[in-house]
Short mmCIF file of C-alpha atoms and ligand atoms in Angstrom, two decimals:
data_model
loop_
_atom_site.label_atom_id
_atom_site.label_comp_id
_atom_site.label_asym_id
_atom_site.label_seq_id
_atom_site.Cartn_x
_atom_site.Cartn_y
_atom_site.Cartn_z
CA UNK U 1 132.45 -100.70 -139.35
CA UNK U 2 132.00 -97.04 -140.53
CA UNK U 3 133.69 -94.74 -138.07
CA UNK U 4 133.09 -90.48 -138.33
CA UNK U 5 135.98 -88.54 -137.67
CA UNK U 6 135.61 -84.73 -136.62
CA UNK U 7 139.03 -82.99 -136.67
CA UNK U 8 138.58 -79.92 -134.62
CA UNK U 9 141.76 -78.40 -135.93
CA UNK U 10 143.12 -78.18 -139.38
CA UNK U 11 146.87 -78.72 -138.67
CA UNK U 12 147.83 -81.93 -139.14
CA UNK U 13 150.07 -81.97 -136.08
CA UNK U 14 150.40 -84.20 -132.63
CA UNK U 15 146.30 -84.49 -132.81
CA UNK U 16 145.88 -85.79 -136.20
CA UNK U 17 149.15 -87.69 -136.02
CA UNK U 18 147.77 -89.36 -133.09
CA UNK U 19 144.12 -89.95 -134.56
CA UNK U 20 146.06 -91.54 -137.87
CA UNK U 21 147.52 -93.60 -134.97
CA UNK U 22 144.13 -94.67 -133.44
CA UNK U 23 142.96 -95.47 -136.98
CA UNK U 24 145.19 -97.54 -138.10
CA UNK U 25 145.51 -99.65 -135.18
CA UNK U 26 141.45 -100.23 -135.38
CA UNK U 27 141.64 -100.85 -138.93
CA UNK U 28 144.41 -103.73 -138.20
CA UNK U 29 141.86 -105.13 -135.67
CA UNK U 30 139.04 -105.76 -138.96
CA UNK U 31 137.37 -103.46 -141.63
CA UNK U 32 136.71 -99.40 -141.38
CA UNK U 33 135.35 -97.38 -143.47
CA UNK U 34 136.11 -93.80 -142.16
CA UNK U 35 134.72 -90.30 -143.20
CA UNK U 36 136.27 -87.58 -142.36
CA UNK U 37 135.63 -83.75 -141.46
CA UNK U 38 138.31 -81.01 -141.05
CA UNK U 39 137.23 -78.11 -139.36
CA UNK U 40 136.99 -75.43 -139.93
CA UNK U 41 136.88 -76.50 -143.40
CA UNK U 42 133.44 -78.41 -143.39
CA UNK U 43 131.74 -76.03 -140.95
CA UNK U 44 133.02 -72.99 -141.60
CA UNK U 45 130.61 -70.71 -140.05
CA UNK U 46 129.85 -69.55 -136.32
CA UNK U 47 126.57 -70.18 -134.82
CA UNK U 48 124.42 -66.91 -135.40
CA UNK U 49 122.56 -67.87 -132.50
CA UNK U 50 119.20 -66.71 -134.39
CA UNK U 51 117.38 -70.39 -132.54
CA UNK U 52 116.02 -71.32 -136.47
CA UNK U 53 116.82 -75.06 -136.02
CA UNK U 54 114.66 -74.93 -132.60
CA UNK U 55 111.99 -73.25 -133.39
CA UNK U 56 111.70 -73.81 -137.28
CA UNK U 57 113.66 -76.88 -138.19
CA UNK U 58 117.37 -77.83 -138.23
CA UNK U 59 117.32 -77.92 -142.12
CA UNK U 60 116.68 -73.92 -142.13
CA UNK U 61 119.68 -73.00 -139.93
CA UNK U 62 121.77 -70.54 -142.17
CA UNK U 63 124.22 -72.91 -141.94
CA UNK U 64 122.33 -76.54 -142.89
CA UNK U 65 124.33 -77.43 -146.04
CA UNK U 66 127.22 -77.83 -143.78
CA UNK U 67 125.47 -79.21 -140.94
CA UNK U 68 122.92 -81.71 -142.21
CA UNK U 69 125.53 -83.44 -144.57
CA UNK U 70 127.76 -84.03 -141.61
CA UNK U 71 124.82 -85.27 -138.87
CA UNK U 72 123.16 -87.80 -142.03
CA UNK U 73 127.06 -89.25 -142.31
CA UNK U 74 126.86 -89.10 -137.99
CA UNK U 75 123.66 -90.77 -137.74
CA UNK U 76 124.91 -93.73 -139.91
CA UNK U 77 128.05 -93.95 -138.34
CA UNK U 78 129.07 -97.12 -135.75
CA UNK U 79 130.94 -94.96 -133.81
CA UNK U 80 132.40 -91.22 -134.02
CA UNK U 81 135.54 -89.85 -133.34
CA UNK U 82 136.07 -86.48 -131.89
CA UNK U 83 139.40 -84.79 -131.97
CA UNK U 84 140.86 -81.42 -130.23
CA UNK U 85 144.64 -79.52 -129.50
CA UNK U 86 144.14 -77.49 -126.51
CA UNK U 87 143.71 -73.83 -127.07
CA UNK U 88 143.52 -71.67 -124.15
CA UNK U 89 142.89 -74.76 -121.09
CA UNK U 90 139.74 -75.40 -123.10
CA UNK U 91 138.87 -77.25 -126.77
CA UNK U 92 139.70 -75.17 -130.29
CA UNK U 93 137.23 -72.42 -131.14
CA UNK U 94 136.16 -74.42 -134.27
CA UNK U 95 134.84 -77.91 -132.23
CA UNK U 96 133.08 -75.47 -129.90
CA UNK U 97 131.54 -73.69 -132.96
CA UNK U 98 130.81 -77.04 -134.77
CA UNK U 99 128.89 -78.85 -131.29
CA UNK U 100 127.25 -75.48 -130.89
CA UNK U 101 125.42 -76.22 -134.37
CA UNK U 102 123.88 -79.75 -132.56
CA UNK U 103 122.03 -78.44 -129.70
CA UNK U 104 119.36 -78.81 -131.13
CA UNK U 105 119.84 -83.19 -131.03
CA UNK U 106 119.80 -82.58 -127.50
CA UNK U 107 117.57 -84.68 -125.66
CA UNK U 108 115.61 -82.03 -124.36
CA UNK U 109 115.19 -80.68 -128.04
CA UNK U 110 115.37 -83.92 -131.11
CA UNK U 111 117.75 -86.39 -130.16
CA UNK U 112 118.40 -88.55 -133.03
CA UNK U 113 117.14 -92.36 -131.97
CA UNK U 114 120.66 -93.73 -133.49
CA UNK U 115 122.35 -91.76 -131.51
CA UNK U 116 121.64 -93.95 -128.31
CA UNK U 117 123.85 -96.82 -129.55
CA UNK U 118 126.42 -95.08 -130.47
CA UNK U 119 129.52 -95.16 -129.03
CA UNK U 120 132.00 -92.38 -129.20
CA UNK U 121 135.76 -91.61 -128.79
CA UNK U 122 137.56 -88.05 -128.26
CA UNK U 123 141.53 -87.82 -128.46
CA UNK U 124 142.92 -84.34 -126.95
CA UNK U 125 146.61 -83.11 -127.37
CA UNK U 126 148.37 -80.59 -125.36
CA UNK U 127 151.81 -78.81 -124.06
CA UNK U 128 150.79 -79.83 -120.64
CA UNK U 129 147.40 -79.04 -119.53
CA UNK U 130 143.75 -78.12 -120.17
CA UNK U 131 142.78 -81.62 -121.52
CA UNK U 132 140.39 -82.70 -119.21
CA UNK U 133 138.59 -79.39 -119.51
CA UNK U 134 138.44 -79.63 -123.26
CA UNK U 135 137.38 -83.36 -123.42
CA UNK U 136 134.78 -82.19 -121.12
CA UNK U 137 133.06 -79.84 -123.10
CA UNK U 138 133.32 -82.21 -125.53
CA UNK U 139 131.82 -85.09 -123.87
CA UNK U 140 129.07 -82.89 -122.20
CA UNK U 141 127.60 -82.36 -125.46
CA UNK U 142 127.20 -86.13 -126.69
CA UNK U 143 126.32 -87.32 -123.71
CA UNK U 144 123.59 -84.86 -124.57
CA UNK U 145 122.99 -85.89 -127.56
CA UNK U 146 122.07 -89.09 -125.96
CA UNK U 147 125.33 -91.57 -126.94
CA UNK U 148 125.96 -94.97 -125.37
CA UNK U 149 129.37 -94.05 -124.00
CA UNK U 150 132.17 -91.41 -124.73
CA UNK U 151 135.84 -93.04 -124.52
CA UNK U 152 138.58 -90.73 -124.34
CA UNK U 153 142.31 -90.49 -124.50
CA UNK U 154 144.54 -86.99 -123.93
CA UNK U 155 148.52 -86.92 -124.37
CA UNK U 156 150.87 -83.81 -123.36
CA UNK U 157 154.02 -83.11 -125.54
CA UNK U 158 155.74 -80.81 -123.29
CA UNK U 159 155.96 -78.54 -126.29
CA UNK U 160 157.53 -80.82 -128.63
CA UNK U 161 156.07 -81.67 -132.61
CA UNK U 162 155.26 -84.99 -132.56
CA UNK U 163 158.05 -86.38 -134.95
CA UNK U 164 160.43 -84.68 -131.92
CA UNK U 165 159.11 -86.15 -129.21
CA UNK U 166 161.60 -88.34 -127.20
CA UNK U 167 161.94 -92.13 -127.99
CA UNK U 168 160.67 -93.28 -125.08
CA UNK U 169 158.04 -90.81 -124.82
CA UNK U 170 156.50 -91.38 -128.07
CA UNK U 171 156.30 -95.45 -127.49
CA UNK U 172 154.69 -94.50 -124.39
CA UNK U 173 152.45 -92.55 -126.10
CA UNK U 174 151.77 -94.87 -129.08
CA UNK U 175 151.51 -97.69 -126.87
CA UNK U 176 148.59 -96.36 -125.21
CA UNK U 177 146.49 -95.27 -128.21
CA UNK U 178 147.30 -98.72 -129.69
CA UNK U 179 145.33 -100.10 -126.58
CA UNK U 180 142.84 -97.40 -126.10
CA UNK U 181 142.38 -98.00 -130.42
CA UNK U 182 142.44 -101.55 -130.07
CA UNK U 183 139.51 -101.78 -126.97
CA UNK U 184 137.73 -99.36 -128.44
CA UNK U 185 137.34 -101.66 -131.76
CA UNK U 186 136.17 -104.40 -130.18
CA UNK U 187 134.05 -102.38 -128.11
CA UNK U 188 132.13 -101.17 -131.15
CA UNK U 189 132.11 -104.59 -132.73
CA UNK U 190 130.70 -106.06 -130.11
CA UNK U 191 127.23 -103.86 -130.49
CA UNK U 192 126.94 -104.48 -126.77
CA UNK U 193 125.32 -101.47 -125.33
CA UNK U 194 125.88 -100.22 -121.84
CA UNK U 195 123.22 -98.77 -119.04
CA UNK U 196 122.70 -95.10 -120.11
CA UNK U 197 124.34 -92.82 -118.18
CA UNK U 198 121.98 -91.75 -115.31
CA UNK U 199 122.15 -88.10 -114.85
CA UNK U 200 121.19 -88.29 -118.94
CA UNK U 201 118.35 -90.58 -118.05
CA UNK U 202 117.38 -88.42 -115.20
CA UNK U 203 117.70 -85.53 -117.98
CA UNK U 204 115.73 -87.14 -120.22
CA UNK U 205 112.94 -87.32 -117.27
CA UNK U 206 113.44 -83.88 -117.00
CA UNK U 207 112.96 -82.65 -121.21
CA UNK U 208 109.56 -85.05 -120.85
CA UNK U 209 108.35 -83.32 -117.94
CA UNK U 210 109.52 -79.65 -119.44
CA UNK U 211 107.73 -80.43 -122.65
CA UNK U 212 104.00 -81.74 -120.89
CA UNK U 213 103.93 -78.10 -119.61
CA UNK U 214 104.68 -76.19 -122.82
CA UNK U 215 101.28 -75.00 -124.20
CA UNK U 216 102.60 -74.05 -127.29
CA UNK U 217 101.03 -77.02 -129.35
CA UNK U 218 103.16 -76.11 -132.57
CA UNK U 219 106.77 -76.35 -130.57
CA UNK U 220 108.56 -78.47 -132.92
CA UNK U 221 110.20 -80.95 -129.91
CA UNK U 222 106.95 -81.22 -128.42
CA UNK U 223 105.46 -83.01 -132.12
CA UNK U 224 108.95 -84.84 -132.53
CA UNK U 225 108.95 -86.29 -128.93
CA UNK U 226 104.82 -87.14 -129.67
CA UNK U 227 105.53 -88.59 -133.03
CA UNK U 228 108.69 -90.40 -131.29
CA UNK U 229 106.11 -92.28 -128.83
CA UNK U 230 108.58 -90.64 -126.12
CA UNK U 231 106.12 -87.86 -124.94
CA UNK U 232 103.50 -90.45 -123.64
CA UNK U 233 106.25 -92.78 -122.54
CA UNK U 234 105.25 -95.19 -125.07
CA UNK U 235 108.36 -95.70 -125.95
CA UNK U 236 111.87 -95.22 -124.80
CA UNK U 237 114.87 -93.99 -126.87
CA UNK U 238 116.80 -95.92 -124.12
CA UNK U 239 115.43 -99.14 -125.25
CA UNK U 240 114.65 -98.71 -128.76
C1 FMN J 1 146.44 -70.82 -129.58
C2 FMN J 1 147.01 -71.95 -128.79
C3 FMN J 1 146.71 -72.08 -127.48
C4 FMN J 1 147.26 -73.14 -126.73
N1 FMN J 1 146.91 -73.26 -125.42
C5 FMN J 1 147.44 -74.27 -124.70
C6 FMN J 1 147.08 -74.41 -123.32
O1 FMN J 1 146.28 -73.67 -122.77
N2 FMN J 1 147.65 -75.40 -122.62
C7 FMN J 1 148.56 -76.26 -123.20
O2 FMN J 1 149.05 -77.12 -122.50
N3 FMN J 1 148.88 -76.18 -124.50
C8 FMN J 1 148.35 -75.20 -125.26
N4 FMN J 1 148.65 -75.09 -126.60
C9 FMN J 1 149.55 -76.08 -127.20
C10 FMN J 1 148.79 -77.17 -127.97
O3 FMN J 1 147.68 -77.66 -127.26
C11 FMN J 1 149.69 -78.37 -128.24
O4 FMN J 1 150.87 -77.94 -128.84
C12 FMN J 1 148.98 -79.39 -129.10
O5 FMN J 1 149.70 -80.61 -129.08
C13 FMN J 1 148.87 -78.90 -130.52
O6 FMN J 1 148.17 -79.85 -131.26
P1 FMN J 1 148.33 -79.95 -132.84
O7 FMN J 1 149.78 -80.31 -133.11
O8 FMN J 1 147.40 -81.03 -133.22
O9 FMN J 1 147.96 -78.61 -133.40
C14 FMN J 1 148.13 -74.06 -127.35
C15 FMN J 1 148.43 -73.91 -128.71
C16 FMN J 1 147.87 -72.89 -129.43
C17 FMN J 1 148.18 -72.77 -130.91
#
């Protein structure tokens, strides 16, 4: 099972400590074979926001020697693995900056087809709050990007380094990413998928019907969703 792990921090404090965790406890369960990006090491840059990778192709965004790398290893991936501290009630500056450089796999834009079976994970650490509002923006995005499911699992620390947390505290805590880790093996390994997620499916109603009334005949969605079979409905990234 190949696994993708994006580390939106580069500390390697309660979050990574707790993704090691997760890891391990899936590797125990059979084989994994993960690969691993640290931001903001392996995407460095802000978006510019200058919309190449919509209108002229993803592999001329200023950016595409870190991007493309990281979405072929994505798009081969069994599952992917999304990781986050809380900054500020929301998710670190970096993941934002590295799902930023993906709109355009939205469905509305070129969703990658492998993208629909994949199933995906995102483990959040904070003092005490602003998980759920990271995980979310987190989680918005790939359900975007089309994925099968998005798992997740946040922890608070109460301000304490990990190797300081309080006996009982950390079992608690590493009892529950052994189980969350251990369901979310078998989950993968069992290649079962789930019904999409509807308001995506109702979305991806929506990007058809936006794209019949573009006129521009060059948009670059408009020939991937034609050369997809999606734009005629002839086929269905939902049932690929
Ligand atoms: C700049 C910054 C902002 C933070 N903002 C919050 C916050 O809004 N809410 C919170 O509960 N914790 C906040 N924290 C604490 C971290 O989320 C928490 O300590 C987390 O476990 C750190 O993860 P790490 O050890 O993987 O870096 C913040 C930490 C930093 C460095």
């Amino acid at each position: 099972m190949k696994i993708v792990v994006v580390h939106g921090s580069p500390r390697k404090g309660n979050t990574y400590k707790a993704t090691e965790l997760f890891k391990k406890e899936m590797q125990s369960q059979g084989e994994i074979e993960c690969v691993d990006f640290f931001l903001p090491k392996d995407m460095p840059e802000f978006c510019r926001g200058c919309m190449t990778c919509f209108i002229k192709g993803e592999e001329k965004c200023p950016h595409a020697d870190y991007t493309m790398p990281i979405l072929d290893q994505m798009v081969l991936a069994d599952a992917l693995i999304f990781t986050t501290p809380v900054f500020a009630l929301s998710l670190s500056g970096c993941m934002k900056s590295f799902l930023d450089h993906f709109a355009f796999i939205f469905i509305v834009h070129r969703a990658r087809s492998e993208m629909f079976e994949k199933k995906t994970f995102i483990i959040s650490s904070t003092v005490g709050a602003g998980a759920k509002s990271a995980m979310k923006t987190i989680s918005t995005s790939l359900k975007y990007w089309g994925v099968n499911r998005v798992y997740t699992y946040n922890f608070a620390t109460f301000g304490d380094e990990w190797d300081n947390l309080k006996l009982d505290k950390k079992n608690k805590i590493e009892k529950q990413i052994k189980q969350k880790a251990s369901t979310f093996y078998k989950e993968v390994a069992s290649g079962k998928l789930h019904s999409p997620y509807l308001h995506i499916r109702i979305m991806y109603s929506i990007s058809k019907f936006i794209l019949k009334k573009y006129t521009d005949e060059d948009s670059l969605d408009k020939k991937y969703w034609i050369e997809k079979g999606w734009y005629t409905g002839e086929k269905n990234p939902f049932k690929a």
